[in-house]
Tab-separated table of C-alpha atoms in Angstrom:
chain	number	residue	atom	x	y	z
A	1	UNK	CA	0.000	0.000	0.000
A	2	UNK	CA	3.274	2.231	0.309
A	3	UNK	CA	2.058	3.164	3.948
A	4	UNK	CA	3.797	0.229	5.462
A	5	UNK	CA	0.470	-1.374	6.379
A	6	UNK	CA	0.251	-4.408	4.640
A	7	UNK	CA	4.106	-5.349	5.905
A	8	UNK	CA	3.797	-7.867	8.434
A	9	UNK	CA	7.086	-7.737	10.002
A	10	UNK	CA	8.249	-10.176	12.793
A	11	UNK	CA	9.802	-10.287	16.634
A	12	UNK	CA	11.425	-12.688	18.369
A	13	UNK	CA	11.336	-12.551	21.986
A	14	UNK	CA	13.786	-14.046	24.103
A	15	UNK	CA	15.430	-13.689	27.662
A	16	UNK	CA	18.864	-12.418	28.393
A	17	UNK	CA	20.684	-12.104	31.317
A	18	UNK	CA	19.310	-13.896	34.255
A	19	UNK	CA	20.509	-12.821	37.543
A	20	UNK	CA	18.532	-14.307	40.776
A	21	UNK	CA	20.521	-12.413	43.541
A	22	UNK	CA	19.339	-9.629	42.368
A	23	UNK	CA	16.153	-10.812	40.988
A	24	UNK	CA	16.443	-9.701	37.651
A	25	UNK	CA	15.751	-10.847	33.584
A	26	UNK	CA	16.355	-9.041	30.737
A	27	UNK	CA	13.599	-9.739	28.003
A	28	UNK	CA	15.120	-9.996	24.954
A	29	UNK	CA	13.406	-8.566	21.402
A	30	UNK	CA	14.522	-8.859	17.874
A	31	UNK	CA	12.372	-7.047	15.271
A	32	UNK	CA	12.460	-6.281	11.679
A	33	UNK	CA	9.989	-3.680	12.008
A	34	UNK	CA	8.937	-0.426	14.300
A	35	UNK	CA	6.589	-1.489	17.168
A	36	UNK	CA	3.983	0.528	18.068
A	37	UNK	CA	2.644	-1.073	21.717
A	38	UNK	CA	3.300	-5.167	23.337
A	39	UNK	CA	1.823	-7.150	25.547
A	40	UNK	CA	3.042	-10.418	27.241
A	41	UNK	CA	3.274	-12.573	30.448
A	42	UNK	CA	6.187	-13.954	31.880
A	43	UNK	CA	4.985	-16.838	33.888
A	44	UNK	CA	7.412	-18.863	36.576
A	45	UNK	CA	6.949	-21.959	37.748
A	46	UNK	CA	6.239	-22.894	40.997
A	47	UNK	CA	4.669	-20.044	40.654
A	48	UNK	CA	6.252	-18.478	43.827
A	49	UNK	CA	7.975	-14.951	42.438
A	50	UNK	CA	6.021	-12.041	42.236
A	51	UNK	CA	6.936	-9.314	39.146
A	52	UNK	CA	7.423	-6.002	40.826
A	53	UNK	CA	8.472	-3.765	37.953
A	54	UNK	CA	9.676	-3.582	35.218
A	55	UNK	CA	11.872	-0.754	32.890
A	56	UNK	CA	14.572	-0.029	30.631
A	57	UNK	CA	15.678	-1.107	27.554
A	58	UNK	CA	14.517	0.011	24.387
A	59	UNK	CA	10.801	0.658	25.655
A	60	UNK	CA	11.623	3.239	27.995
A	61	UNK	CA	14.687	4.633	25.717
A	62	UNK	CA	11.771	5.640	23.161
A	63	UNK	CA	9.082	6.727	25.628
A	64	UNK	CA	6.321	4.011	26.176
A	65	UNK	CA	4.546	3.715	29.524
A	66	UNK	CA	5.382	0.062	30.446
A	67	UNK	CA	3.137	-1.609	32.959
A	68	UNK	CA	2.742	-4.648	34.905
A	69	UNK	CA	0.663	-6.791	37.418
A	70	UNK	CA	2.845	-9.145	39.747
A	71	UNK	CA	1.264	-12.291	37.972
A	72	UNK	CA	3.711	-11.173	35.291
A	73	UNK	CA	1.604	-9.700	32.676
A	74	UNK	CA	3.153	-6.573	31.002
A	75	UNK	CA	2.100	-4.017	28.623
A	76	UNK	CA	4.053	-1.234	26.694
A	77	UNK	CA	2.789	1.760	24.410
A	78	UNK	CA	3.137	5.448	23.816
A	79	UNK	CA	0.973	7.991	24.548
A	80	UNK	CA	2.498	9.966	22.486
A	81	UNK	CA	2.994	7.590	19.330
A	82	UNK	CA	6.671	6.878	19.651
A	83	UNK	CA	7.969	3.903	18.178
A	84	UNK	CA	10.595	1.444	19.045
A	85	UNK	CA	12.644	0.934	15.724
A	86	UNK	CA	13.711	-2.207	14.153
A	87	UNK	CA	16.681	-3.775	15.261
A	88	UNK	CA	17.725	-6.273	18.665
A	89	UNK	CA	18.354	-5.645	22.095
A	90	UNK	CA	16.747	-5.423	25.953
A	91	UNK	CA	13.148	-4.354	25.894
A	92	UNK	CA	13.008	-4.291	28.801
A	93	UNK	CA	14.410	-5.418	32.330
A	94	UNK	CA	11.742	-7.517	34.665
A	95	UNK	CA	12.781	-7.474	38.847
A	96	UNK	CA	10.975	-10.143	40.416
A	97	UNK	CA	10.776	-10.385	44.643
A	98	UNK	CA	9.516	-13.652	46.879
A	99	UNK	CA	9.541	-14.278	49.988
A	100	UNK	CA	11.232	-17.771	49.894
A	101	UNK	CA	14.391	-18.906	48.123
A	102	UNK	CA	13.401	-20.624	44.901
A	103	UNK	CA	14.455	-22.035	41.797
A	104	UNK	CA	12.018	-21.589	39.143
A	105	UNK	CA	11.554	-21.621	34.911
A	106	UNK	CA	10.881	-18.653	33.829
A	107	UNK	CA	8.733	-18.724	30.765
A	108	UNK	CA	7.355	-15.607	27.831
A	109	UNK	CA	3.543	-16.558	26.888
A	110	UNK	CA	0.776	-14.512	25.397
A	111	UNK	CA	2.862	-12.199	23.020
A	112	UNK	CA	0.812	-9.684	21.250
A	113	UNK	CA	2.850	-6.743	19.706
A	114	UNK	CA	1.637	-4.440	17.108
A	115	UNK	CA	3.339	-2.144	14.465
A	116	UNK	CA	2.866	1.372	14.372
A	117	UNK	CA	-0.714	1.034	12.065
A	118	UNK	CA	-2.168	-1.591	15.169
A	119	UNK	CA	-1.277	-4.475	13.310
A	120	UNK	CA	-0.630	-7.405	14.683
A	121	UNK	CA	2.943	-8.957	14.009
A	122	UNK	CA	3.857	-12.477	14.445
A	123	UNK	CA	5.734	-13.207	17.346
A	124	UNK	CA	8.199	-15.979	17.656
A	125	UNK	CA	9.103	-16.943	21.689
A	126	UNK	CA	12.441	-18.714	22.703
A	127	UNK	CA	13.083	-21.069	25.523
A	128	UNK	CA	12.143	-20.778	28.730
A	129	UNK	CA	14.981	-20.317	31.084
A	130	UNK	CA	15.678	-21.264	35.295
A	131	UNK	CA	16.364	-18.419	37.411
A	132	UNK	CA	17.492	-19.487	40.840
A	133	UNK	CA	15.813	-16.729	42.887
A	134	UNK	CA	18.024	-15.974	46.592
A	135	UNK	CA	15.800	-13.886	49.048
A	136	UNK	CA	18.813	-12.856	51.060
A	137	UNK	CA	19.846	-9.366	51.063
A	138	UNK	CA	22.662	-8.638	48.135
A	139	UNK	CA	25.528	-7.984	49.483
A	140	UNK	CA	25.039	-9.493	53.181
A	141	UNK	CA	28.009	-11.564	53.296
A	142	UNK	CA	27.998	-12.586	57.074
A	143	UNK	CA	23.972	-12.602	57.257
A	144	UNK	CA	22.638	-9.908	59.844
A	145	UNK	CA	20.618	-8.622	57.351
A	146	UNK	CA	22.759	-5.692	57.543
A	147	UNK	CA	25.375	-4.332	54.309
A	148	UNK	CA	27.659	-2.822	55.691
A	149	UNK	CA	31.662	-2.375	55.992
A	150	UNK	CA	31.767	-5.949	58.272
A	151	UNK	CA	30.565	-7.365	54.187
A	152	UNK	CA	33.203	-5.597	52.701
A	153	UNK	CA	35.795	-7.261	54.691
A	154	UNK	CA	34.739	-10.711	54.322
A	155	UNK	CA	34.448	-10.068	50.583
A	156	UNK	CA	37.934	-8.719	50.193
A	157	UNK	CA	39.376	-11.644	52.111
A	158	UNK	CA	37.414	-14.260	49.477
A	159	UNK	CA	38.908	-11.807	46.720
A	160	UNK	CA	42.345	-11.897	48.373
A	161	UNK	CA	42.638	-15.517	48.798
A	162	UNK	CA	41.538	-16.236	45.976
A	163	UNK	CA	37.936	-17.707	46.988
A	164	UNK	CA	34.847	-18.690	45.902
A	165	UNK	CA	30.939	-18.001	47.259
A	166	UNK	CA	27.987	-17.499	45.410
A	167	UNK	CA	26.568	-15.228	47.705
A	168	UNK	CA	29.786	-13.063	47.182
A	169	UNK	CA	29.365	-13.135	43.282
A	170	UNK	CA	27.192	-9.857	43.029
A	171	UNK	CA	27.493	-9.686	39.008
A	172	UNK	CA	26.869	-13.094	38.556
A	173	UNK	CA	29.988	-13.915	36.551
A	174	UNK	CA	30.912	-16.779	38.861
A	175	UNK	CA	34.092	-15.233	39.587
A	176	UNK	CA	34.546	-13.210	42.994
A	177	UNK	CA	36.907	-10.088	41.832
A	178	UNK	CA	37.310	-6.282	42.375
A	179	UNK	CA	34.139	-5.751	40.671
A	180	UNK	CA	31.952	-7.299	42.978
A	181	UNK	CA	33.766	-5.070	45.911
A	182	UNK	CA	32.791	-2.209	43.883
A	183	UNK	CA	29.456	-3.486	43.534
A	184	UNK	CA	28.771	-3.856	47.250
A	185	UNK	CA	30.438	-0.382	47.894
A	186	UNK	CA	27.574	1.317	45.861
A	187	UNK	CA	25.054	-0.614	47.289
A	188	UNK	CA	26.577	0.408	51.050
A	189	UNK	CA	26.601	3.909	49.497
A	190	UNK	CA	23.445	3.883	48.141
C-alpha cells in the first residue's frame, strides 16, 4: 500500500541475562519492524515470584509507559505515538521479589505486539529459562541482614585468597573479583 500497512514484520522474543541475587531478567526482542505497543506474560513456575516492575531497555529509551501486574503480565505503548525501531536488544528489564528462596523456569507466553498502524505482528518466543531466585539481602556476606563495611571485609578476604561463594558473586559472573567489591560499595553507598 506504500504506507507500510500491509508489511507484516516479525519479533522474536527471548530472555537475556538472568541474575537471581538480584532478581532480575532481561527480556530480549529482535524485530524487523517499528513497534507501536506489546503485551506479554512472563509466567514462573512454581509459581512463587512475584513481578514487581519492570523498565529499561529500548521501551523506555523511546518513551512508552510500560506496565505490569505481579502475575507477570506486562504491557508497553506510547501515549504519544513513539515507536521502538527495528533492530535487537533489551526491551526491557523484569525485577521479580519472593519471599522464599526458589528455583524456578521462567517462561514468555501470550505475546501480542503491534506495528505502528495496530497491526498485529507475528511473534516468535524462545526457551524458557531457570532463574534461581536468593531472598537474602545482596551484598550481606555474614547474614545480619545488615550491608555494611563488616561485608566488605569478608568479601575482600574471598577476593584476596583467591575464593569462591555465590553469595559473594554480586554480578553473577561466577568469579569473585574487584568488581563485585565495587558493587557492594555502591550498594553500602546507596
Amino acid at each position: 500500500d506504500g504506507d507500510g500497512s500491509s508489511c507484516s514484520g516479525s519479533v522474536i522474543l527471548d530472555f537475556g541475562t538472568i541474575n537471581g541475587n538480584t532478581g532480575t531478567a532481561e527480556i530480549l526482542m529482535t524485530n524487523d519492524i517499528d513497534i507501536g505497543g506489546f503485551q506479554f506474560v512472563i509466567n514462573d513456575n512454581p509459581n512463587e515470584l512475584d513481578l514487581m516492575y519492570v523498565n529499561g531497555g529500548s521501551s523506555e529509551n523511546n518513551g512508552f509507559q510500560v506496565s505490569n501486574n505481579e502475575e507477570g503480565q506486562i504491557l508497553g505503548f506510547s501515549f504519544t505515538g513513539e515507536n521502538i525501531p527495528e533492530g535487537n536488544g533489551v526491551l526491557l528489564v523484569a525485577y521479580f521479589e519472593s519471599n522464599n528462596d526458589v528455583n524456578t523456569e521462567l517462561c514468555l507466553s501470550d505475546a501480542i505486539f503491534s506495528d505502528t498502524y495496530g497491526n498485529s505482528i507475528p511473534v516468535t518466543i524462545d526457551d524458557c529459562i531457570n532463574m534461581n531466585y536468593t531472598n537474602s539481602l545482596l551484598g550481606d556476606l555474614n547474614q545480619d541482614n545488615i550491608v555494611n563495611v563488616l561485608d566488605i571485609v569478608i568479601l575482600v578476604d574471598i577476593v584476596l585468597n583467591i575464593g569462591y561463594s555465590n553469595d559473594a558473586d554480586l554480578n553473577d559472573d561466577s568469579i569473585v573479583n574487584v568488581l563485585d567489591v565495587v558493587i557492594l560499595v555502591n550498594i553500602i553507598l546507596n
